[in-house]
mmCIF file of C-alpha atoms and ligand atoms in Angstrom:
data_model
loop_
_atom_site.group_PDB
_atom_site.id
_atom_site.type_symbol
_atom_site.label_atom_id
_atom_site.label_comp_id
_atom_site.label_asym_id
_atom_site.label_seq_id
_atom_site.Cartn_x
_atom_site.Cartn_y
_atom_site.Cartn_z
ATOM 1 C CA UNK A 1 127.769 109.437 65.653
ATOM 2 C CA UNK A 2 125.275 108.316 63.046
ATOM 3 C CA UNK A 3 123.014 111.181 61.905
ATOM 4 C CA UNK A 4 119.337 110.776 62.768
ATOM 5 C CA UNK A 5 116.959 110.937 59.865
ATOM 6 C CA UNK A 6 114.106 112.133 62.070
ATOM 7 C CA UNK A 7 113.908 115.461 63.841
ATOM 8 C CA UNK A 8 111.242 114.795 66.412
ATOM 9 C CA UNK A 9 108.940 111.848 67.018
ATOM 10 C CA UNK A 10 105.872 112.012 69.260
ATOM 11 C CA UNK A 11 104.008 108.977 70.566
ATOM 12 C CA UNK A 12 100.878 108.779 72.681
ATOM 13 C CA UNK A 13 99.700 106.005 75.010
ATOM 14 C CA UNK A 14 96.314 105.637 76.739
ATOM 15 C CA UNK A 15 95.501 105.202 80.427
ATOM 16 C CA UNK A 16 93.714 102.199 81.931
ATOM 17 C CA UNK A 17 90.832 101.107 84.088
ATOM 18 C CA UNK A 18 90.659 97.720 85.749
ATOM 19 C CA UNK A 19 87.251 96.170 85.068
ATOM 20 C CA UNK A 20 87.761 92.968 87.078
ATOM 21 C CA UNK A 21 90.591 91.176 88.845
ATOM 22 C CA UNK A 22 92.829 93.692 90.631
ATOM 23 C CA UNK A 23 95.272 92.281 93.192
ATOM 24 C CA UNK A 24 94.594 88.674 92.109
ATOM 25 C CA UNK A 25 96.440 89.478 88.849
ATOM 26 C CA UNK A 26 99.584 90.248 90.877
ATOM 27 C CA UNK A 27 99.434 86.585 91.999
ATOM 28 C CA UNK A 28 99.135 84.947 88.597
ATOM 29 C CA UNK A 29 95.356 85.156 88.062
ATOM 30 C CA UNK A 30 93.537 86.799 85.144
ATOM 31 C CA UNK A 31 92.115 90.293 85.053
ATOM 32 C CA UNK A 32 90.177 92.389 82.520
ATOM 33 C CA UNK A 33 91.514 95.863 81.756
ATOM 34 C CA UNK A 34 90.304 98.497 79.319
ATOM 35 C CA UNK A 35 92.409 101.314 77.825
ATOM 36 C CA UNK A 36 90.928 104.774 78.468
ATOM 37 C CA UNK A 37 91.229 108.109 76.804
ATOM 38 C CA UNK A 38 93.541 109.720 79.370
ATOM 39 C CA UNK A 39 96.635 109.815 77.183
ATOM 40 C CA UNK A 40 100.222 110.710 77.928
ATOM 41 C CA UNK A 41 102.537 111.910 75.150
ATOM 42 C CA UNK A 42 106.287 111.536 74.823
ATOM 43 C CA UNK A 43 108.375 113.358 72.222
ATOM 44 C CA UNK A 44 111.925 112.352 71.349
ATOM 45 C CA UNK A 45 114.305 114.735 69.580
ATOM 46 C CA UNK A 46 118.078 114.911 69.022
ATOM 47 C CA UNK A 47 120.088 116.620 71.747
ATOM 48 C CA UNK A 48 123.658 117.140 72.976
ATOM 49 C CA UNK A 49 122.773 115.543 76.309
ATOM 50 C CA UNK A 50 120.070 113.312 77.782
ATOM 51 C CA UNK A 51 117.534 115.948 78.756
ATOM 52 C CA UNK A 52 114.078 115.468 80.300
ATOM 53 C CA UNK A 53 111.213 117.878 80.167
ATOM 54 C CA UNK A 54 108.065 117.138 82.183
ATOM 55 C CA UNK A 55 106.777 120.686 82.412
ATOM 56 C CA UNK A 56 103.392 119.765 83.862
ATOM 57 C CA UNK A 57 105.360 118.255 86.775
ATOM 58 C CA UNK A 58 107.756 121.213 87.001
ATOM 59 C CA UNK A 59 110.812 119.267 85.776
ATOM 60 C CA UNK A 60 113.224 120.333 83.062
ATOM 61 C CA UNK A 61 116.878 119.279 83.258
ATOM 62 C CA UNK A 62 119.633 116.969 82.049
ATOM 63 C CA UNK A 63 119.711 113.480 83.583
ATOM 64 C CA UNK A 64 122.520 110.909 83.469
ATOM 65 C CA UNK A 65 120.761 107.805 82.148
ATOM 66 C CA UNK A 66 123.647 105.548 83.184
ATOM 67 C CA UNK A 67 122.385 106.007 86.757
ATOM 68 C CA UNK A 68 119.348 104.174 88.085
ATOM 69 C CA UNK A 69 118.247 106.516 90.849
ATOM 70 C CA UNK A 70 116.249 109.091 88.876
ATOM 71 C CA UNK A 71 114.256 112.160 89.994
ATOM 72 C CA UNK A 72 110.738 110.893 90.640
ATOM 73 C CA UNK A 73 109.017 113.226 88.147
ATOM 74 C CA UNK A 74 110.857 111.535 85.268
ATOM 75 C CA UNK A 75 111.788 108.159 86.772
ATOM 76 C CA UNK A 76 109.682 106.106 84.305
ATOM 77 C CA UNK A 77 110.770 108.032 81.197
ATOM 78 C CA UNK A 78 114.435 108.021 82.281
ATOM 79 C CA UNK A 79 114.430 104.281 83.037
ATOM 80 C CA UNK A 80 112.711 103.683 79.690
ATOM 81 C CA UNK A 81 115.515 105.564 77.909
ATOM 82 C CA UNK A 82 118.176 103.723 79.917
ATOM 83 C CA UNK A 83 116.657 100.303 79.131
ATOM 84 C CA UNK A 84 116.081 101.136 75.473
ATOM 85 C CA UNK A 85 119.647 102.439 74.981
ATOM 86 C CA UNK A 86 121.132 99.410 76.757
ATOM 87 C CA UNK A 87 119.017 97.009 74.726
ATOM 88 C CA UNK A 88 120.143 98.507 71.383
ATOM 89 C CA UNK A 89 123.626 99.696 72.486
ATOM 90 C CA UNK A 90 122.730 103.312 71.690
ATOM 91 C CA UNK A 91 124.832 106.128 73.130
ATOM 92 C CA UNK A 92 123.511 109.141 71.126
ATOM 93 C CA UNK A 93 121.694 111.437 73.575
ATOM 94 C CA UNK A 94 118.085 112.554 73.098
ATOM 95 C CA UNK A 95 115.716 115.057 74.609
ATOM 96 C CA UNK A 96 112.476 113.572 75.966
ATOM 97 C CA UNK A 97 109.457 115.764 76.604
ATOM 98 C CA UNK A 98 106.446 114.175 78.315
ATOM 99 C CA UNK A 99 103.019 115.573 79.012
ATOM 100 C CA UNK A 100 99.698 114.319 80.243
ATOM 101 C CA UNK A 101 97.012 115.407 77.793
ATOM 102 C CA UNK A 102 94.196 115.023 80.288
ATOM 103 C CA UNK A 103 96.051 116.502 83.252
ATOM 104 C CA UNK A 104 93.598 114.879 85.647
ATOM 105 C CA UNK A 105 94.758 111.524 84.272
ATOM 106 C CA UNK A 106 97.966 111.883 86.239
ATOM 107 C CA UNK A 107 96.193 112.422 89.495
ATOM 108 C CA UNK A 108 93.237 110.068 89.542
ATOM 109 C CA UNK A 109 95.001 106.739 89.060
ATOM 110 C CA UNK A 110 94.328 106.115 85.386
ATOM 111 C CA UNK A 111 97.792 104.700 84.860
ATOM 112 C CA UNK A 112 100.024 107.578 83.833
ATOM 113 C CA UNK A 113 103.248 105.802 84.907
ATOM 114 C CA UNK A 114 102.626 102.927 82.522
ATOM 115 C CA UNK A 115 101.406 105.326 79.818
ATOM 116 C CA UNK A 116 104.493 107.541 79.965
ATOM 117 C CA UNK A 117 106.729 104.453 79.878
ATOM 118 C CA UNK A 118 104.892 103.011 76.874
ATOM 119 C CA UNK A 119 104.817 106.337 74.997
ATOM 120 C CA UNK A 120 108.562 106.845 75.581
ATOM 121 C CA UNK A 121 109.483 103.380 74.305
ATOM 122 C CA UNK A 122 107.222 103.611 71.256
ATOM 123 C CA UNK A 123 108.628 107.064 70.392
ATOM 124 C CA UNK A 124 112.241 105.885 70.876
ATOM 125 C CA UNK A 125 111.703 102.793 68.783
ATOM 126 C CA UNK A 126 110.364 104.900 65.904
ATOM 127 C CA UNK A 127 112.999 107.613 66.355
ATOM 128 C CA UNK A 128 115.821 105.072 66.152
ATOM 129 C CA UNK A 129 114.059 103.064 63.387
ATOM 130 C CA UNK A 130 113.949 99.882 65.478
ATOM 131 C CA UNK A 131 111.266 97.618 64.196
ATOM 132 C CA UNK A 132 109.970 96.372 67.547
ATOM 133 C CA UNK A 133 106.835 94.235 67.776
ATOM 134 C CA UNK A 134 104.117 95.218 70.271
ATOM 135 C CA UNK A 135 105.156 92.265 72.440
ATOM 136 C CA UNK A 136 108.802 93.462 72.475
ATOM 137 C CA UNK A 137 107.710 97.002 73.355
ATOM 138 C CA UNK A 138 105.418 95.617 76.047
ATOM 139 C CA UNK A 139 108.233 93.523 77.546
ATOM 140 C CA UNK A 140 110.679 96.446 77.635
ATOM 141 C CA UNK A 141 108.023 98.761 79.111
ATOM 142 C CA UNK A 142 107.008 96.174 81.734
ATOM 143 C CA UNK A 143 110.665 95.663 82.722
ATOM 144 C CA UNK A 144 110.980 99.457 83.047
ATOM 145 C CA UNK A 145 107.936 99.740 85.312
ATOM 146 C CA UNK A 146 109.279 96.928 87.515
ATOM 147 C CA UNK A 147 112.729 98.572 87.602
ATOM 148 C CA UNK A 148 111.112 101.727 88.998
ATOM 149 C CA UNK A 149 108.350 100.496 91.277
ATOM 150 C CA UNK A 150 109.455 96.874 91.907
ATOM 151 C CA UNK A 151 105.877 95.549 92.114
ATOM 152 C CA UNK A 152 103.042 95.183 89.606
ATOM 153 C CA UNK A 153 101.394 92.774 87.219
ATOM 154 C CA UNK A 154 101.993 94.809 84.049
ATOM 155 C CA UNK A 155 98.253 95.029 83.248
ATOM 156 C CA UNK A 156 98.524 98.824 82.944
ATOM 157 C CA UNK A 157 101.505 98.502 80.580
ATOM 158 C CA UNK A 158 99.554 96.012 78.454
ATOM 159 C CA UNK A 159 96.619 98.453 78.208
ATOM 160 C CA UNK A 160 98.987 101.301 77.286
ATOM 161 C CA UNK A 161 100.767 99.311 74.555
ATOM 162 C CA UNK A 162 97.954 97.175 73.117
ATOM 163 C CA UNK A 163 94.903 99.338 73.885
ATOM 164 C CA UNK A 164 91.341 98.034 73.592
ATOM 165 C CA UNK A 165 90.032 95.705 76.268
ATOM 166 C CA UNK A 166 92.210 92.808 77.333
ATOM 167 C CA UNK A 167 91.963 89.601 79.268
ATOM 168 C CA UNK A 168 95.372 89.762 80.911
ATOM 169 C CA UNK A 169 97.502 87.332 82.871
ATOM 170 C CA UNK A 170 101.027 88.375 83.861
ATOM 171 C CA UNK A 171 102.889 88.949 80.597
ATOM 172 C CA UNK A 172 100.041 87.540 78.462
ATOM 173 C CA UNK A 173 97.554 90.025 76.969
ATOM 174 C CA UNK A 174 94.597 88.640 74.974
ATOM 175 C CA UNK A 175 92.352 91.182 73.177
ATOM 176 C CA UNK A 176 88.599 91.025 73.827
ATOM 177 C CA UNK A 177 85.983 92.405 71.464
ATOM 178 C CA UNK A 178 84.121 95.011 73.461
ATOM 179 C CA UNK A 179 82.360 97.923 71.778
ATOM 180 C CA UNK A 180 79.733 99.402 74.043
ATOM 181 C CA UNK A 181 81.029 99.554 77.559
ATOM 182 C CA UNK A 182 78.703 101.988 79.424
ATOM 183 C CA UNK A 183 81.045 103.019 82.201
ATOM 184 C CA UNK A 184 80.503 105.884 84.622
ATOM 185 C CA UNK A 185 83.714 106.663 86.512
ATOM 186 C CA UNK A 186 83.867 108.389 89.884
ATOM 187 C CA UNK A 187 87.005 109.808 91.476
ATOM 188 C CA UNK A 188 87.077 109.694 95.266
ATOM 189 C CA UNK A 189 89.317 112.753 95.673
ATOM 190 C CA UNK A 190 91.852 110.585 97.523
ATOM 191 C CA UNK A 191 95.044 109.688 95.641
ATOM 192 C CA UNK A 192 96.081 106.117 96.397
ATOM 193 C CA UNK A 193 99.579 104.674 96.259
ATOM 194 C CA UNK A 194 99.343 101.396 94.339
ATOM 195 C CA UNK A 195 102.811 100.348 95.445
ATOM 196 C CA UNK A 196 102.026 100.879 99.160
ATOM 197 C CA UNK A 197 98.703 99.055 98.958
ATOM 198 C CA UNK A 198 100.166 96.127 97.015
ATOM 199 C CA UNK A 199 102.898 95.848 99.677
ATOM 200 C CA UNK A 200 100.342 95.948 102.521
ATOM 201 C CA UNK A 201 98.334 93.199 100.868
ATOM 202 C CA UNK A 202 101.535 91.159 100.351
ATOM 203 C CA UNK A 203 102.274 91.441 104.065
ATOM 204 C CA UNK A 204 98.770 90.273 104.928
ATOM 205 C CA UNK A 205 99.115 87.330 102.496
ATOM 206 C CA UNK A 206 102.314 86.247 104.261
ATOM 207 C CA UNK A 207 100.251 85.766 107.421
ATOM 208 C CA UNK A 208 97.306 83.971 105.778
ATOM 209 C CA UNK A 209 98.374 82.498 102.435
ATOM 210 C CA UNK A 210 95.542 79.940 102.155
ATOM 211 C CA UNK A 211 92.857 82.509 102.863
ATOM 212 C CA UNK A 212 94.088 84.756 100.043
ATOM 213 C CA UNK A 213 94.664 81.889 97.602
ATOM 214 C CA UNK A 214 90.934 81.121 98.005
ATOM 215 C CA UNK A 215 89.957 84.753 97.379
ATOM 216 C CA UNK A 216 92.199 85.002 94.319
ATOM 217 C CA UNK A 217 90.762 81.793 92.825
ATOM 218 C CA UNK A 218 87.279 83.193 93.362
ATOM 219 C CA UNK A 219 88.275 86.445 91.619
ATOM 220 C CA UNK A 220 89.759 84.458 88.743
ATOM 221 C CA UNK A 221 86.446 82.623 88.306
ATOM 222 C CA UNK A 222 84.642 85.994 88.208
ATOM 223 C CA UNK A 223 87.081 87.289 85.587
ATOM 224 C CA UNK A 224 86.565 84.261 83.333
ATOM 225 C CA UNK A 225 82.787 84.712 83.610
ATOM 226 C CA UNK A 226 83.324 88.435 82.931
ATOM 227 C CA UNK A 227 85.079 87.574 79.680
ATOM 228 C CA UNK A 228 82.015 85.537 78.616
ATOM 229 C CA UNK A 229 79.651 88.364 79.650
ATOM 230 C CA UNK A 230 81.640 90.883 77.568
ATOM 231 C CA UNK A 231 81.784 88.575 74.562
ATOM 232 C CA UNK A 232 78.003 88.073 74.673
ATOM 233 C CA UNK A 233 77.342 91.769 75.546
ATOM 234 C CA UNK A 234 75.433 90.676 78.637
ATOM 235 C CA UNK A 235 75.900 93.894 80.620
ATOM 236 C CA UNK A 236 73.549 92.882 83.402
ATOM 237 C CA UNK A 237 75.703 89.801 84.018
ATOM 238 C CA UNK A 238 78.906 91.850 83.844
ATOM 239 C CA UNK A 239 77.475 94.304 86.404
ATOM 240 C CA UNK A 240 76.582 91.437 88.743
ATOM 241 C CA UNK A 241 80.147 90.088 88.407
ATOM 242 C CA UNK A 242 81.533 93.538 89.252
ATOM 243 C CA UNK A 243 79.448 93.486 92.444
ATOM 244 C CA UNK A 244 80.732 90.007 93.307
ATOM 245 C CA UNK A 245 84.323 91.145 92.698
ATOM 246 C CA UNK A 246 83.773 94.137 94.986
ATOM 247 C CA UNK A 247 82.390 91.782 97.648
ATOM 248 C CA UNK A 248 85.653 89.816 97.599
ATOM 249 C CA UNK A 249 87.845 92.923 97.682
ATOM 250 C CA UNK A 250 86.012 93.844 100.913
ATOM 251 C CA UNK A 251 87.077 90.490 102.398
ATOM 252 C CA UNK A 252 90.779 91.338 102.206
ATOM 253 C CA UNK A 253 92.126 91.774 105.735
ATOM 254 C CA UNK A 254 94.377 94.644 104.726
ATOM 255 C CA UNK A 255 94.607 97.657 104.718
ATOM 256 C CA UNK A 256 91.316 97.719 106.681
ATOM 257 C CA UNK A 257 89.858 94.791 108.668
ATOM 258 C CA UNK A 258 86.293 95.984 108.025
ATOM 259 C CA UNK A 259 86.354 96.634 104.267
ATOM 260 C CA UNK A 260 89.650 95.296 102.921
ATOM 261 C CA UNK A 261 91.060 97.352 100.063
ATOM 262 C CA UNK A 262 87.811 99.314 99.836
ATOM 263 C CA UNK A 263 87.116 102.407 101.949
ATOM 264 C CA UNK A 264 84.246 104.502 103.247
ATOM 265 C CA UNK A 265 84.343 106.931 100.335
ATOM 266 C CA UNK A 266 84.574 104.161 97.720
ATOM 267 C CA UNK A 267 81.648 102.387 99.370
ATOM 268 C CA UNK A 268 79.468 105.489 99.344
ATOM 269 C CA UNK A 269 80.151 106.199 95.652
ATOM 270 C CA UNK A 270 79.491 102.540 94.803
ATOM 271 C CA UNK A 271 76.210 102.543 96.760
ATOM 272 C CA UNK A 272 75.123 105.808 95.131
ATOM 273 C CA UNK A 273 75.750 104.363 91.651
ATOM 274 C CA UNK A 274 73.864 101.137 92.412
ATOM 275 C CA UNK A 275 70.918 103.001 93.997
ATOM 276 C CA UNK A 276 70.709 105.162 90.848
ATOM 277 C CA UNK A 277 70.311 102.096 88.634
ATOM 278 C CA UNK A 278 73.823 100.896 87.700
ATOM 279 C CA UNK A 279 74.092 97.198 86.821
ATOM 280 C CA UNK A 280 77.197 96.967 88.948
ATOM 281 C CA UNK A 281 79.901 99.027 90.635
ATOM 282 C CA UNK A 282 83.301 98.440 92.189
ATOM 283 C CA UNK A 283 86.622 100.040 92.971
ATOM 284 C CA UNK A 284 89.097 100.022 90.091
ATOM 285 C CA UNK A 285 92.809 99.639 90.767
ATOM 286 C CA UNK A 286 94.556 99.139 94.070
ATOM 287 C CA UNK A 287 91.656 100.526 96.146
ATOM 288 C CA UNK A 288 91.422 102.793 99.217
ATOM 289 C CA UNK A 289 91.074 105.898 96.997
ATOM 290 C CA UNK A 290 91.485 106.783 93.309
ATOM 291 C CA UNK A 291 88.498 105.719 91.182
ATOM 292 C CA UNK A 292 85.410 103.542 91.294
ATOM 293 C CA UNK A 293 83.639 102.394 88.151
ATOM 294 C CA UNK A 294 80.028 101.605 87.503
ATOM 295 C CA UNK A 295 78.375 99.965 84.532
ATOM 296 C CA UNK A 296 74.990 101.396 83.662
ATOM 297 C CA UNK A 297 72.388 101.178 80.903
ATOM 298 C CA UNK A 298 72.569 104.194 78.608
ATOM 299 C CA UNK A 299 69.355 105.754 79.897
ATOM 300 C CA UNK A 300 70.595 105.593 83.504
ATOM 301 C CA UNK A 301 74.122 106.930 82.972
ATOM 302 C CA UNK A 302 73.215 110.546 83.675
ATOM 303 C CA UNK A 303 71.405 109.765 86.930
ATOM 304 C CA UNK A 304 74.263 107.484 88.008
ATOM 305 C CA UNK A 305 76.731 110.325 87.320
ATOM 306 C CA UNK A 306 74.552 112.766 89.330
ATOM 307 C CA UNK A 307 74.324 110.317 92.211
ATOM 308 C CA UNK A 308 78.120 109.868 92.276
ATOM 309 C CA UNK A 309 78.566 113.651 92.352
ATOM 310 C CA UNK A 310 76.001 114.060 95.150
ATOM 311 C CA UNK A 311 77.833 111.385 97.151
ATOM 312 C CA UNK A 312 81.013 113.466 97.007
ATOM 313 C CA UNK A 313 82.759 111.995 93.958
ATOM 314 C CA UNK A 314 84.015 113.685 90.806
ATOM 315 C CA UNK A 315 82.756 112.134 87.603
ATOM 316 C CA UNK A 316 85.580 111.567 85.137
ATOM 317 C CA UNK A 317 84.401 111.504 81.568
ATOM 318 C CA UNK A 318 86.640 109.509 79.320
ATOM 319 C CA UNK A 319 86.097 106.903 76.654
ATOM 320 C CA UNK A 320 86.978 103.261 77.295
ATOM 321 C CA UNK A 321 88.310 100.622 74.867
ATOM 322 C CA UNK A 322 90.514 103.156 73.022
ATOM 323 C CA UNK A 323 93.526 102.235 70.800
ATOM 324 C CA UNK A 324 96.975 101.503 72.240
ATOM 325 C CA UNK A 325 100.216 103.468 71.954
ATOM 326 C CA UNK A 326 100.793 105.060 68.582
ATOM 327 C CA UNK A 327 102.946 107.575 66.755
ATOM 328 C CA UNK A 328 101.280 110.985 66.591
ATOM 329 C CA UNK A 329 103.698 112.720 64.325
ATOM 330 C CA UNK A 330 107.200 113.411 63.119
ATOM 331 C CA UNK A 331 108.890 116.680 62.366
ATOM 332 C CA UNK A 332 109.960 119.811 64.154
HETATM 333 C C1 MEV B 401 96.504 98.493 90.615
HETATM 334 O O1 MEV B 401 95.938 99.428 89.716
HETATM 335 C C2 MEV B 401 96.093 97.077 90.296
HETATM 336 C C3 MEV B 401 96.805 96.016 91.093
HETATM 337 O O2 MEV B 401 96.299 94.743 90.679
HETATM 338 C C4 MEV B 401 98.310 96.068 90.900
HETATM 339 C C5 MEV B 401 98.786 95.493 89.578
HETATM 340 O O3 MEV B 401 98.116 94.681 88.971
HETATM 341 O O4 MEV B 401 99.904 95.873 89.166
HETATM 342 C C6 MEV B 401 96.496 96.169 92.579
#
């Protein structure tokens, strides 16, 4: 076995928030995603066996990475190791330790599965001195996420690897210049399963394909206008587009006939934010639960946050438009 030059390598990858375009992006349309400061770290070190440590999830044990049915706490990291080792024909075992730096990030739907996958691949690539481009790391991480959860557009993986704010179409991230996004984020208190919701929507599409094609085209138009609004820093226009996007998400016929992929709690947080002076507000992600986002002028952000709290939400403070996955350090 070739001796490793490095003792331990740690990488960190950010979380994500969908600004515009969820669901439609699964069907080939564009979306806009921003990377948020809810990072996950992965450390790789030499070991006698493939060993996984996700202490914040109560998991610490050896895992056979030749398998593909992994314990759910480490499924993304383990599949990332499996795919990386297969890609580079590596057999030397490693120990992988993962942790969510903002613990809440794991629970509120800010993309920890994609982040842990990205951080693991970036750390492995550095540890094994493989000079992978961002696109190569993105492709391997996206494959890994699909291996585990079978569905998804990869927008969260793109945010984790590239960071910043991206116009994204399946497999094609394009960075957008976006410095002053005044987001106020509200967590509904209800964890949502992206995979379940995406499957429910897929079922509904099977029954009414033309109806959904129309909605997705409309969302795509909103996203393209959103790109222009961001580029010209027209926040009022971006807020209005967020409201239009939310209006279309309500027209989905699944999971709920009356409000689509939205829900009562999302609607009350969105209304509270708008009443308190936000330019625009919408759900962010698959819907039903997890988070809503609102865009507000600086002087209104505090009252919007108070209104979200009064309506029963938890305000999540984290920066948007943060850098993508990077190496944090090497050594013991
Ligand atoms: C979930 O956060 C966003 C969806 O568009 C799924 C995806 O793009 O992978 C619903």
